[in-house]
DNA sequence: GCCGTTTTCGGCCCGACTGTTTTCAGTCG
């Protein structure tokens, strides 16, 4: 594991340990914040081992944390971390993963019933041994038992490729009831994260109680976790929690903003509101009159509430699209971001010649139907045997067929390409003479994806520097939730890509999303060119574009640096420049 | 523990819901 990943775990654990020990909540948060800042970093930490001042430049890392990070980089451990964990039984931290159990309750269980782990807790429940624990009644105990059962069968976070279609079906279900106005999904799904932990829905309705009732009539409801006047949480059988909030129409924007988060972005906005003498909550942005009772309960008219745009404007902050609400940047400027409508070319797609499901002709028809001015046909190369990769002769005949269909088709340029394997040593799967016959080359790693970082870096650098290569396809080879993929030195790749005018791909397949958001961000900041490709193997795969675009936007990518957005002439000239 | 365009000390976001309680603590998002 890389140092950065270990540090994320250590700071998270320090926060958790402090919480269980009853430390100051702000101190707890400060440690968690350091973990979050580390999550968003792509820099190599090794050179900073004796430079705490450089670490303190990152917002949220103060002197104390910087010294701890340096201690870890030098010695491989943090003494304070070890000292904290020694004060707690080994199993206590895992109890925080039980939904409904917070630090106070866990401390309570530990002190009054000797519970030190999930196993202890299960045993104590079975033995009916929790009677003496204060503020712990029968209902709470039953809920805890249920949560533990649920944890055992619940899966990981759900990939966005499953969560987004599910959310759209849930919204359809809500619209089936009469009197429903707006319905939107919020949360990390709306922010476009590559995986989501739950689904948040927001609705307006002239009969909130009726809608809450109707919501519970969904198929596949495993448990109703809570159901109030305006709020309802369900657990679906497939292990996903879904929350619905019914809100007033006039406050829909405030609620949407609030439930879209991120939590950190919301906190930053509220702090900004306070500095401007205002108060922000899910009902709107109100003048702050210093009273404790919430302004919406006193009939105060908000300065803004109906739309998100109104609220950002009233705060004098540029509108932030959901993808940029991760609190990674200052609030003062928002760059132009790529949109689905900007994408005019698909530069990575497969046909029945290798492992695709569309014939060459069907693929071209589909790309044209989608309004693209350019399509690159990039079937697999010979080493991808499992994908029916093309040997030299088959590739030459395929190139001929592509040239013919290009000449015969009006309204779209069809490029003869290949998705060429990058071997473990960095060499490519066809010789240079054959590569030169192709219009466009996407070079991708497919095998040897457990290489150590140094080898992976050298491998990818060789492909980036190859004069006949245009694009590096799914550079790390990760499969979300299944395979970590390569961990190359990203900044070295970015530097080389700039030098050799090579493009890095954002593979839009929701199982991949590779490069991922923070990688895109680093590449965008450096001035790199990127491509958003669907890697289509059938017609519906073109719909993956939205996932790639969300990832790109999270990385602050604009249309200027995304070659799929370029006009045909400019794109074709760039493609030709590598020949 | 972190931070500062009034601050190097004294703040640090806000509300819904539940369960265990007679007025509120804890959890969650």
Coordinates of C-alpha atoms (C1' of nucleotides) in Angstrom, one line a residue:
Chain A
X1 CA 0.0 0.0 0.0
X2 CA 1.2 3.4 -0.8
X3 CA 2.2 5.8 2.0
X4 CA -0.7 8.1 1.2
X5 CA -3.3 5.3 1.6
X6 CA -1.8 4.2 4.9
X7 CA -1.8 7.7 6.2
X8 CA -5.5 8.1 5.3
X9 CA -6.3 5.0 7.4
X10 CA -4.1 6.2 10.3
X11 CA -5.7 9.7 10.5
X12 CA -9.1 8.2 10.2
X13 CA -8.4 5.8 13.0
X14 CA -7.0 8.6 15.2
X15 CA -10.2 10.6 14.7
X16 CA -12.3 7.5 15.5
X17 CA -10.2 6.7 18.6
X18 CA -10.4 10.2 19.9
X19 CA -14.1 10.2 19.4
X20 CA -14.5 6.9 21.4
X21 CA -12.3 8.4 24.1
X22 CA -14.6 11.4 24.3
X23 CA -12.2 14.0 23.0
X24 CA -13.1 17.4 21.8
X25 CA -15.3 17.0 18.7
X26 CA -13.4 19.6 16.7
X27 CA -10.2 17.7 17.3
X28 CA -11.9 14.6 16.0
X29 CA -13.0 16.4 12.9
X30 CA -9.6 17.9 12.4
X31 CA -8.1 14.4 12.1
X32 CA -10.8 13.3 9.7
X33 CA -10.2 16.3 7.6
X34 CA -6.5 15.5 7.3
X35 CA -7.6 12.1 6.0
X36 CA -9.9 13.7 3.5
X37 CA -7.2 16.1 2.3
X38 CA -4.9 13.1 1.8
X39 CA -7.6 11.3 -0.2
X40 CA -7.7 14.2 -2.7
X41 CA -3.9 14.4 -3.2
X42 CA -2.2 12.9 -6.2
X43 CA 1.3 14.3 -5.2
X44 CA 4.1 11.9 -4.3
X45 CA 4.6 12.4 -0.6
X46 CA 8.0 10.7 -0.3
X47 CA 10.0 13.9 -1.1
X48 CA 8.2 15.7 1.7
X49 CA 9.4 13.4 4.5
X50 CA 11.5 16.2 6.0
X51 CA 9.5 19.2 4.9
X52 CA 6.5 19.7 7.2
X53 CA 6.2 23.3 6.1
X54 CA 5.4 22.1 2.6
X55 CA 2.6 19.8 3.9
X56 CA 1.1 22.7 5.9
X57 CA 0.4 24.5 2.6
X58 CA -2.5 22.1 2.2
X59 CA -5.6 23.6 3.8
X60 CA -6.6 21.5 6.8
X61 CA -3.1 20.2 7.6
X62 CA -1.7 22.1 10.5
X63 CA 1.7 21.9 12.2
X64 CA 0.8 18.9 14.4
X65 CA -0.5 16.8 11.5
X66 CA 2.3 17.8 9.2
X67 CA 4.8 16.6 11.8
X68 CA 2.9 13.3 12.2
X69 CA 2.9 12.8 8.4
X70 CA 6.7 13.3 8.3
X71 CA 7.1 11.0 11.2
X72 CA 5.3 8.3 9.2
X73 CA 7.2 8.9 6.0
X74 CA 10.5 8.6 7.9
X75 CA 9.8 5.8 10.4
X76 CA 6.7 4.0 9.0
X77 CA 4.6 4.7 12.0
X78 CA 3.0 7.5 14.1
X79 CA 3.6 7.2 17.9
X80 CA 0.5 9.2 18.8
X81 CA -1.6 6.8 16.7
X82 CA -0.2 3.8 18.5
X83 CA -0.7 5.4 21.9
X84 CA -4.3 6.2 21.1
X85 CA -5.1 2.7 19.9
X86 CA -3.5 1.2 23.0
X87 CA -6.2 2.8 25.1
X88 CA -8.9 1.0 23.3
X89 CA -9.8 -2.7 22.9
X90 CA -9.0 -3.9 19.3
X91 CA -12.6 -4.6 18.3
X92 CA -14.1 -1.3 19.5
X93 CA -13.4 0.7 16.3
X94 CA -15.4 -1.8 14.2
X95 CA -18.5 -1.1 16.3
X96 CA -18.8 2.3 14.7
X97 CA -19.6 0.6 11.4
X98 CA -22.9 -0.6 12.9
X99 CA -25.6 1.7 11.6
X100 CA -27.2 3.5 14.6
X101 CA -24.3 3.0 16.9
X102 CA -22.3 6.2 17.6
X103 CA -19.4 6.9 19.9
X104 CA -21.5 7.7 22.9
X105 CA -23.5 4.5 22.8
X106 CA -20.4 2.4 22.1
X107 CA -18.6 3.9 25.1
X108 CA -21.7 3.3 27.1
X109 CA -21.8 -0.4 26.0
X110 CA -18.1 -0.7 26.8
X111 CA -18.2 0.8 30.3
X112 CA -21.5 -0.8 31.5
X113 CA -21.5 -4.2 29.7
X114 CA -17.9 -4.9 28.8
X115 CA -18.7 -5.0 25.1
X116 CA -15.4 -4.7 23.2
X117 CA -16.4 -5.9 19.7
X118 CA -19.2 -6.8 17.4
X119 CA -19.0 -10.4 18.5
X120 CA -19.2 -9.3 22.1
X121 CA -22.3 -7.3 21.3
X122 CA -24.0 -10.1 19.5
X123 CA -23.3 -12.4 22.5
X124 CA -24.6 -9.8 25.0
X125 CA -27.8 -9.4 23.0
X126 CA -28.3 -13.2 22.8
X127 CA -27.7 -13.4 26.5
X128 CA -30.0 -10.5 27.2
X129 CA -27.2 -9.0 29.2
X130 CA -27.7 -5.3 28.3
X131 CA -30.4 -4.5 30.8
X132 CA -28.2 -2.4 33.0
X133 CA -26.9 -0.1 30.2
X134 CA -28.4 3.4 30.7
X135 CA -30.5 4.9 27.9
X136 CA -30.6 1.5 26.1
X137 CA -34.1 0.2 25.8
X138 CA -35.6 -2.9 24.1
X139 CA -36.3 -1.1 20.8
X140 CA -32.8 0.2 20.5
X141 CA -31.4 -3.3 21.2
X142 CA -33.6 -4.8 18.6
X143 CA -32.5 -2.2 16.0
X144 CA -28.9 -2.9 16.8
X145 CA -29.4 -6.6 16.3
X146 CA -31.1 -5.9 13.0
X147 CA -28.3 -3.6 11.9
X148 CA -25.6 -6.2 12.6
X149 CA -27.6 -8.8 10.5
X150 CA -27.8 -6.3 7.7
X151 CA -24.1 -5.5 7.8
X152 CA -23.3 -9.2 7.3
X153 CA -25.2 -9.3 4.0
X154 CA -24.8 -5.8 2.8
X155 CA -22.4 -5.3 -0.1
X156 CA -19.9 -2.6 -0.9
X157 CA -20.8 0.8 -2.3
X158 CA -22.8 0.5 -5.5
X159 CA -21.1 1.6 -8.8
X160 CA -22.8 4.6 -10.3
X161 CA -23.6 2.5 -13.4
X162 CA -26.1 0.6 -11.3
X163 CA -27.2 3.3 -8.9
X164 CA -28.1 6.0 -11.4
X165 CA -30.5 3.7 -13.4
X166 CA -32.0 2.5 -10.1
X167 CA -32.6 6.1 -9.0
X168 CA -34.3 6.9 -12.3
X169 CA -36.7 3.9 -11.7
X170 CA -37.4 5.1 -8.2
X171 CA -38.2 8.6 -9.5
X172 CA -40.6 7.0 -12.0
X173 CA -42.3 5.2 -9.2
X174 CA -42.8 8.4 -7.2
X175 CA -44.2 10.2 -10.3
X176 CA -46.8 7.5 -10.6
X177 CA -48.6 9.1 -7.6
X178 CA -50.8 12.1 -8.3
X179 CA -50.0 15.5 -7.1
X180 CA -46.2 15.1 -7.3
X181 CA -44.3 18.1 -8.6
X182 CA -40.5 18.0 -8.9
X183 CA -38.5 14.9 -8.1
X184 CA -34.7 14.7 -8.2
X185 CA -31.9 12.5 -6.9
X186 CA -29.3 14.3 -4.7
X187 CA -26.3 13.1 -2.7
X188 CA -23.1 11.7 -4.0
X189 CA -25.0 10.3 -7.0
X190 CA -25.8 13.8 -8.2
X191 CA -22.3 14.8 -7.6
X192 CA -21.2 12.0 -10.0
X193 CA -19.0 10.0 -7.6
X194 CA -18.0 6.7 -9.1
X195 CA -19.7 4.7 -6.4
X196 CA -22.5 5.6 -4.0
X197 CA -23.4 4.4 -0.5
X198 CA -27.1 5.3 -0.6
X199 CA -29.6 7.1 -2.8
X200 CA -31.2 10.4 -1.7
X201 CA -34.4 11.5 -3.4
X202 CA -36.1 14.9 -3.0
X203 CA -39.7 15.6 -4.0
X204 CA -42.4 18.3 -3.8
X205 CA -46.0 17.1 -3.4
X206 CA -49.3 18.6 -2.3
X207 CA -49.8 15.5 -0.2
X208 CA -46.5 14.7 1.6
X209 CA -48.0 12.1 3.9
X210 CA -49.5 10.3 0.9
X211 CA -46.3 10.3 -1.0
X212 CA -44.4 8.9 2.0
X213 CA -47.0 6.2 2.2
X214 CA -46.7 5.5 -1.6
X215 CA -42.9 5.4 -1.4
X216 CA -43.2 2.5 1.0
X217 CA -45.2 0.5 -1.5
X218 CA -42.1 -0.1 -3.6
X219 CA -41.3 -3.6 -4.5
X220 CA -38.3 -5.1 -2.8
X221 CA -38.5 -3.1 0.5
X222 CA -36.5 -5.0 3.1
X223 CA -37.2 -2.7 6.0
X224 CA -38.7 0.7 6.7
X225 CA -35.9 2.4 8.7
X226 CA -37.9 5.5 9.6
X227 CA -41.0 7.2 8.4
X228 CA -42.0 10.7 9.5
X229 CA -44.1 13.5 8.1
X230 CA -41.6 14.7 5.5
X231 CA -38.9 12.0 5.6
X232 CA -38.7 8.3 5.0
X233 CA -35.8 5.9 4.8
X234 CA -36.1 2.4 3.2
X235 CA -33.7 -0.4 2.9
X236 CA -34.1 -2.3 -0.3
X237 CA -33.5 -6.0 -0.6
X238 CA -30.5 -5.5 -2.8
X239 CA -28.7 -3.9 0.1
X240 CA -29.2 -0.2 -0.8
X241 CA -30.6 2.4 1.5
X242 CA -32.9 5.0 -0.1
X243 CA -34.0 8.2 1.6
X244 CA -36.9 10.4 0.5
X245 CA -37.5 14.0 1.7
X246 CA -40.7 15.8 0.8
X247 CA -40.0 19.6 0.8
X248 CA -42.0 22.7 0.1
X249 CA -41.8 23.9 -3.6
X250 CA -40.6 27.4 -2.6
X251 CA -37.6 25.8 -0.8
X252 CA -36.8 23.1 -3.3
X253 CA -33.5 24.7 -4.3
X254 CA -32.3 25.1 -0.7
X255 CA -33.2 21.5 0.0
X256 CA -31.6 20.2 -3.2
X257 CA -28.4 22.0 -2.4
X258 CA -28.5 20.8 1.2
X259 CA -29.0 17.1 0.3
X260 CA -26.6 17.2 -2.7
X261 CA -23.8 18.2 -0.4
X262 CA -21.1 17.4 -0.1
X263 CA -21.3 17.9 3.6
X264 CA -18.0 19.7 3.5
X265 CA -19.2 22.0 0.8
X266 CA -22.3 22.8 2.8
X267 CA -20.3 23.6 5.9
X268 CA -18.1 26.0 3.8
X269 CA -21.2 27.7 2.4
X270 CA -22.7 28.1 5.8
X271 CA -19.6 29.6 7.2
X272 CA -19.6 32.0 4.2
X273 CA -23.3 32.8 5.0
X274 CA -22.5 33.6 8.6
X275 CA -19.7 36.0 7.6
X276 CA -22.2 37.8 5.4
X277 CA -24.7 38.1 8.4
X278 CA -26.9 35.3 7.1
X279 CA -27.9 31.8 8.0
X280 CA -28.2 28.9 5.6
X281 CA -30.2 25.7 6.1
X282 CA -32.3 23.3 4.0
X283 CA -35.2 25.8 4.0
X284 CA -33.3 28.7 2.5
X285 CA -30.8 31.5 3.1
X286 CA -32.1 33.8 5.8
X287 CA -31.0 37.1 7.4
X288 CA -29.4 36.2 10.8
X289 CA -31.3 37.9 13.6
X290 CA -29.4 36.0 16.3
X291 CA -32.4 34.1 17.6
X292 CA -32.2 30.4 18.3
X293 CA -35.6 29.4 16.9
X294 CA -35.1 28.5 13.2
X295 CA -36.2 31.4 10.9
X296 CA -38.5 29.3 8.8
X297 CA -40.5 28.5 12.0
X298 CA -41.0 32.2 12.6
X299 CA -42.4 33.1 9.3
X300 CA -39.2 34.9 8.1
X301 CA -39.0 35.3 4.4
X302 CA -35.7 33.9 3.0
X303 CA -33.4 35.9 0.8
X304 CA -33.2 32.9 -1.5
X305 CA -34.6 29.4 -1.4
X306 CA -36.4 28.4 -4.6
X307 CA -33.4 27.5 -6.8
X308 CA -29.8 26.6 -6.2
X309 CA -28.8 29.4 -8.6
X310 CA -30.7 32.0 -6.4
X311 CA -28.8 30.8 -3.3
X312 CA -25.3 30.9 -4.8
X313 CA -26.1 34.4 -6.3
X314 CA -27.3 35.7 -2.9
X315 CA -24.1 34.4 -1.3
X316 CA -22.1 36.1 -4.0
X317 CA -20.5 32.8 -5.0
X318 CA -20.5 31.5 -8.6
X319 CA -22.9 28.6 -9.2
X320 CA -21.2 25.3 -8.5
X321 CA -22.4 22.4 -10.6
X322 CA -22.9 19.3 -8.3
X323 CA -19.6 17.7 -9.5
X324 CA -17.6 20.6 -8.1
X325 CA -19.1 20.5 -4.6
X326 CA -16.4 18.4 -2.9
X327 CA -14.8 21.3 -1.1
X328 CA -11.5 20.8 -3.0
X329 CA -11.1 24.4 -4.1
X330 CA -11.7 28.0 -3.2
X331 CA -15.3 29.1 -4.0
X332 CA -14.5 32.2 -6.1
X333 CA -14.2 30.8 -9.5
X334 CA -15.7 27.9 -11.5
X335 CA -14.1 27.0 -14.8
X336 CA -16.1 26.0 -17.9
X337 CA -16.8 22.3 -17.7
X338 CA -17.3 19.8 -20.5
X339 CA -20.9 18.7 -21.2
X340 CA -22.4 15.7 -23.0
X341 CA -23.5 18.0 -25.8
X342 CA -19.9 19.1 -26.4
X343 CA -18.8 15.5 -27.2
X344 CA -18.6 15.1 -31.0
X345 CA -16.3 12.1 -31.4
X346 CA -16.0 8.5 -30.1
X347 CA -12.4 7.4 -30.3
X348 CA -12.6 3.9 -28.8
X349 CA -15.1 1.4 -30.0
X350 CA -15.2 -2.3 -30.9
X351 CA -17.0 -4.4 -33.5
X352 CA -17.6 -8.1 -34.1
X353 CA -14.1 -8.2 -35.6
X354 CA -12.9 -8.7 -32.0
X355 CA -15.3 -8.8 -29.0
X356 CA -17.9 -6.2 -29.9
X357 CA -21.6 -7.0 -30.6
X358 CA -22.1 -4.6 -33.5
X359 CA -20.9 -5.2 -37.1
X360 CA -18.7 -2.5 -38.5
X361 CA -21.6 -1.1 -40.4
X362 CA -23.9 -1.1 -37.4
X363 CA -21.3 0.7 -35.3
X364 CA -21.0 3.4 -37.9
X365 CA -24.7 3.8 -38.1
X366 CA -25.1 4.1 -34.4
X367 CA -22.2 6.6 -34.1
X368 CA -23.8 8.7 -36.8
X369 CA -27.2 8.5 -35.2
X370 CA -25.6 9.9 -32.0
X371 CA -24.5 12.9 -33.9
X372 CA -20.7 12.3 -33.9
X373 CA -18.6 13.8 -36.6
X374 CA -15.8 11.2 -36.0
X375 CA -15.7 7.5 -35.0
X376 CA -12.5 5.5 -34.4
X377 CA -12.9 1.8 -34.8
X378 CA -10.4 0.3 -32.4
X379 CA -10.7 -3.5 -32.1
X380 CA -8.4 -5.5 -29.9
X381 CA -4.9 -6.5 -30.9
X382 CA -3.6 -10.1 -31.2
X383 CA -2.4 -10.6 -27.6
X384 CA -6.0 -10.1 -26.2
X385 CA -6.9 -13.7 -27.2
X386 CA -9.8 -13.7 -24.8
X387 CA -11.2 -10.8 -26.8
X388 CA -10.6 -12.3 -30.2
X389 CA -7.8 -9.9 -30.9
X390 CA -6.8 -9.4 -34.5
X391 CA -3.5 -10.8 -35.9
X392 CA -1.6 -8.8 -38.5
X393 CA -3.5 -10.3 -41.5
X394 CA -6.9 -9.8 -40.0
X395 CA -6.0 -6.2 -39.0
X396 CA -4.9 -5.4 -42.5
X397 CA -8.2 -6.7 -44.0
X398 CA -10.1 -4.8 -41.2
X399 CA -8.3 -1.6 -42.1
X400 CA -9.4 -2.1 -45.7
X401 CA -13.0 -2.6 -44.7
X402 CA -13.0 0.5 -42.5
X403 CA -11.5 2.6 -45.4
X404 CA -14.3 1.3 -47.7
X405 CA -17.1 2.2 -45.3
X406 CA -15.5 5.6 -44.6
X407 CA -15.5 6.4 -48.3
X408 CA -19.1 5.2 -48.7
X409 CA -20.5 7.0 -45.7
X410 CA -21.5 10.7 -45.7
X411 CA -21.7 12.8 -42.5
X412 CA -19.1 11.0 -40.4
X413 CA -15.4 10.3 -40.6
X414 CA -14.5 6.7 -39.7
X415 CA -10.9 6.3 -38.6
X416 CA -9.1 2.9 -38.9
X417 CA -7.7 2.3 -35.4
X418 CA -6.8 -0.4 -32.9
X419 CA -6.8 -0.8 -29.2
X420 CA -3.3 -2.1 -29.0
X421 CA -2.1 -4.0 -25.9
X422 CA 0.8 -2.4 -23.9
X423 CA 2.9 -5.4 -22.9
X424 CA 4.3 -5.7 -19.4
X425 CA 7.6 -4.3 -20.6
X426 CA 6.1 -1.3 -22.4
X427 CA 6.4 -2.7 -25.9
X428 CA 3.3 -2.7 -28.2
X429 CA 1.4 -5.6 -29.7
X430 CA 2.0 -4.7 -33.4
X431 CA 5.3 -3.6 -35.0
X432 CA 5.8 0.0 -36.0
X433 CA 5.2 -0.7 -39.7
X434 CA 1.7 -2.0 -39.1
X435 CA 0.9 0.7 -36.5
X436 CA 1.8 3.3 -39.0
X437 CA -0.8 2.0 -41.4
X438 CA -3.5 2.8 -38.8
X439 CA -5.1 6.3 -38.6
X440 CA -5.2 6.2 -34.8
X441 CA -3.7 4.1 -32.1
X442 CA -5.2 3.6 -28.6
X443 CA -2.7 1.8 -26.4
X444 CA -4.0 0.1 -23.3
X445 CA -2.8 -2.2 -20.5
X446 CA -4.9 -5.4 -20.3
X447 CA -2.7 -7.9 -18.6
X448 CA 0.0 -7.8 -15.8
X449 CA -2.1 -5.4 -13.8
X450 CA -0.5 -6.2 -10.5
X451 CA 2.9 -4.8 -11.5
X452 CA 4.7 -2.8 -8.9
X453 CA 4.4 1.0 -9.4
X454 CA 7.9 1.5 -10.8
X455 CA 7.4 -1.1 -13.5
X456 CA 4.0 0.2 -14.3
X457 CA 5.3 3.7 -14.6
X458 CA 8.1 2.6 -17.0
X459 CA 5.6 0.5 -19.0
X460 CA 3.1 3.4 -19.5
X461 CA 5.9 6.0 -20.1
X462 CA 7.2 3.8 -23.0
X463 CA 3.7 3.8 -24.6
X464 CA 3.2 7.5 -24.1
X465 CA 6.5 8.3 -25.7
X466 CA 5.9 6.0 -28.7
X467 CA 5.5 8.4 -31.7
X468 CA 2.7 6.4 -33.3
X469 CA 0.5 6.3 -30.2
X470 CA -2.4 8.8 -29.8
X471 CA -4.2 7.8 -26.7
X472 CA -3.5 5.8 -23.6
X473 CA -6.7 3.8 -23.0
X474 CA -7.9 3.1 -19.4
X475 CA -4.4 3.9 -18.1
X476 CA -4.6 2.0 -14.7
X477 CA -6.8 -0.9 -15.8
X478 CA -8.8 -0.8 -12.6
X479 CA -12.3 -2.4 -12.3
X480 CA -14.3 -0.7 -9.6
X481 CA -14.8 -2.9 -6.6
X482 CA -13.0 -5.9 -8.2
X483 CA -9.5 -4.9 -9.2
X484 CA -7.2 -2.1 -8.1
X485 CA -5.2 -1.9 -11.3
X486 CA -1.8 -0.3 -11.8
X487 CA -0.5 2.5 -9.5
X488 CA 1.9 4.4 -11.7
X489 CA 3.5 7.7 -10.8
X490 CA 0.7 9.8 -12.3
X491 CA 2.6 13.0 -12.4
X492 CA 5.4 11.4 -14.4
X493 CA 2.8 10.1 -16.9
X494 CA 1.2 13.6 -17.1
X495 CA 4.6 15.2 -17.7
X496 CA 5.4 12.7 -20.5
X497 CA 2.0 13.0 -22.1
X498 CA 2.5 16.8 -22.3
X499 CA 5.9 16.4 -23.8
X500 CA 4.9 13.8 -26.4
X501 CA 1.4 15.3 -27.2
X502 CA -0.2 12.0 -26.1
X503 CA -3.8 12.0 -24.8
X504 CA -4.9 10.2 -21.6
X505 CA -8.3 8.5 -21.7
X506 CA -11.2 8.8 -19.3
X507 CA -12.8 5.4 -20.0
X508 CA -16.5 6.1 -19.5
X509 CA -17.5 2.5 -18.8
X510 CA -19.0 2.8 -15.3
X511 CA -17.1 -0.3 -14.2
X512 CA -13.9 1.5 -15.1
X513 CA -14.0 5.3 -14.9
X514 CA -10.3 5.2 -15.5
X515 CA -8.7 7.8 -15.2
X516 CA -10.6 8.6 -12.1
X517 CA -11.7 12.1 -11.0
X518 CA -8.6 13.1 -9.0
X519 CA -6.3 11.9 -11.8
X520 CA -8.3 13.9 -14.3
X521 CA -7.9 16.9 -12.0
X522 CA -4.1 16.5 -11.9
X523 CA -3.9 16.1 -15.7
X524 CA -6.2 19.1 -16.3
X525 CA -4.2 21.3 -14.0
X526 CA -1.0 20.4 -15.9
X527 CA -2.5 21.3 -19.2
X528 CA -2.7 17.8 -20.5
X529 CA -5.1 16.7 -23.3
X530 CA -7.8 14.1 -22.3
X531 CA -10.3 12.0 -24.2
X532 CA -13.6 10.7 -23.0
X533 CA -14.4 7.4 -24.7
X534 CA -17.1 4.9 -24.1
X535 CA -15.2 1.8 -25.2
X536 CA -18.5 0.7 -26.8
X537 CA -19.0 -2.9 -27.4
X538 CA -22.7 -2.5 -28.3
X539 CA -25.2 0.3 -29.1
X540 CA -26.3 0.9 -25.5
X541 CA -22.7 1.4 -24.4
X542 CA -22.7 4.8 -26.0
X543 CA -24.9 5.8 -23.1
X544 CA -21.9 5.4 -20.8
X545 CA -20.8 8.8 -22.0
X546 CA -22.7 10.4 -19.1
X547 CA -20.5 8.6 -16.6
X548 CA -17.3 9.7 -18.3
X549 CA -18.5 13.3 -18.5
X550 CA -19.4 13.3 -14.8
X551 CA -15.9 12.0 -14.0
X552 CA -14.3 14.6 -16.3
X553 CA -16.3 17.4 -14.7
X554 CA -15.3 16.3 -11.3
X555 CA -11.7 16.7 -12.5
X556 CA -12.5 20.2 -13.8
X557 CA -12.0 19.3 -17.4
X558 CA -13.2 21.9 -19.9
X559 CA -14.0 21.3 -23.6
X560 CA -10.8 22.9 -24.8
X561 CA -8.6 20.1 -23.3
X562 CA -11.0 17.3 -24.3
X563 CA -10.2 16.2 -27.8
X564 CA -13.7 14.6 -28.3
X565 CA -15.1 18.2 -28.2
X566 CA -12.9 19.6 -30.9
X567 CA -14.3 20.4 -34.3
X568 CA -13.6 17.7 -36.9
X569 CA -10.9 19.7 -38.7
X570 CA -8.9 20.3 -35.6
X571 CA -9.3 16.7 -34.4
X572 CA -8.3 15.2 -37.7
X573 CA -5.3 17.5 -38.0
X574 CA -4.1 16.4 -34.6
X575 CA -4.6 12.7 -35.4
X576 CA -2.7 13.1 -38.7
X577 CA 0.2 14.9 -36.9
X578 CA 1.2 11.5 -35.4
X579 CA 1.8 10.0 -38.8
Chain B
dG1 C1' -6.5 20.2 15.9
dC2 C1' -7.0 24.2 12.6
dC3 C1' -7.5 28.9 11.3
dG4 C1' -7.3 34.5 10.7
dT5 C1' -9.3 40.9 4.7
dT6 C1' -11.9 42.9 12.5
dT7 C1' -8.9 37.5 15.5
dT8 C1' -2.3 34.2 17.3
dC9 C1' -7.3 33.1 21.1
dG10 C1' -11.6 31.7 20.8
dG11 C1' -14.4 30.2 18.0
dC12 C1' -15.7 26.0 14.9
dC13 C1' -23.1 24.2 10.6
dC14 C1' -28.0 22.7 11.0
dG15 C1' -32.3 20.1 11.4
dA16 C1' -35.3 15.5 11.4
dC17 C1' -36.3 11.6 13.7
dT18 C1' -36.1 7.9 17.3
dG19 C1' -36.1 6.1 21.7
dT20 C1' -36.0 6.8 26.3
dT21 C1' -37.4 10.0 28.6
dT22 C1' -40.8 13.9 31.4
dT23 C1' -37.3 17.7 28.6
dC24 C1' -33.6 15.6 25.7
dA25 C1' -29.5 12.8 24.1
dG26 C1' -27.8 10.4 20.3
dT27 C1' -27.4 9.5 15.5
dC28 C1' -27.6 10.6 10.8
dG29 C1' -26.9 13.1 6.7

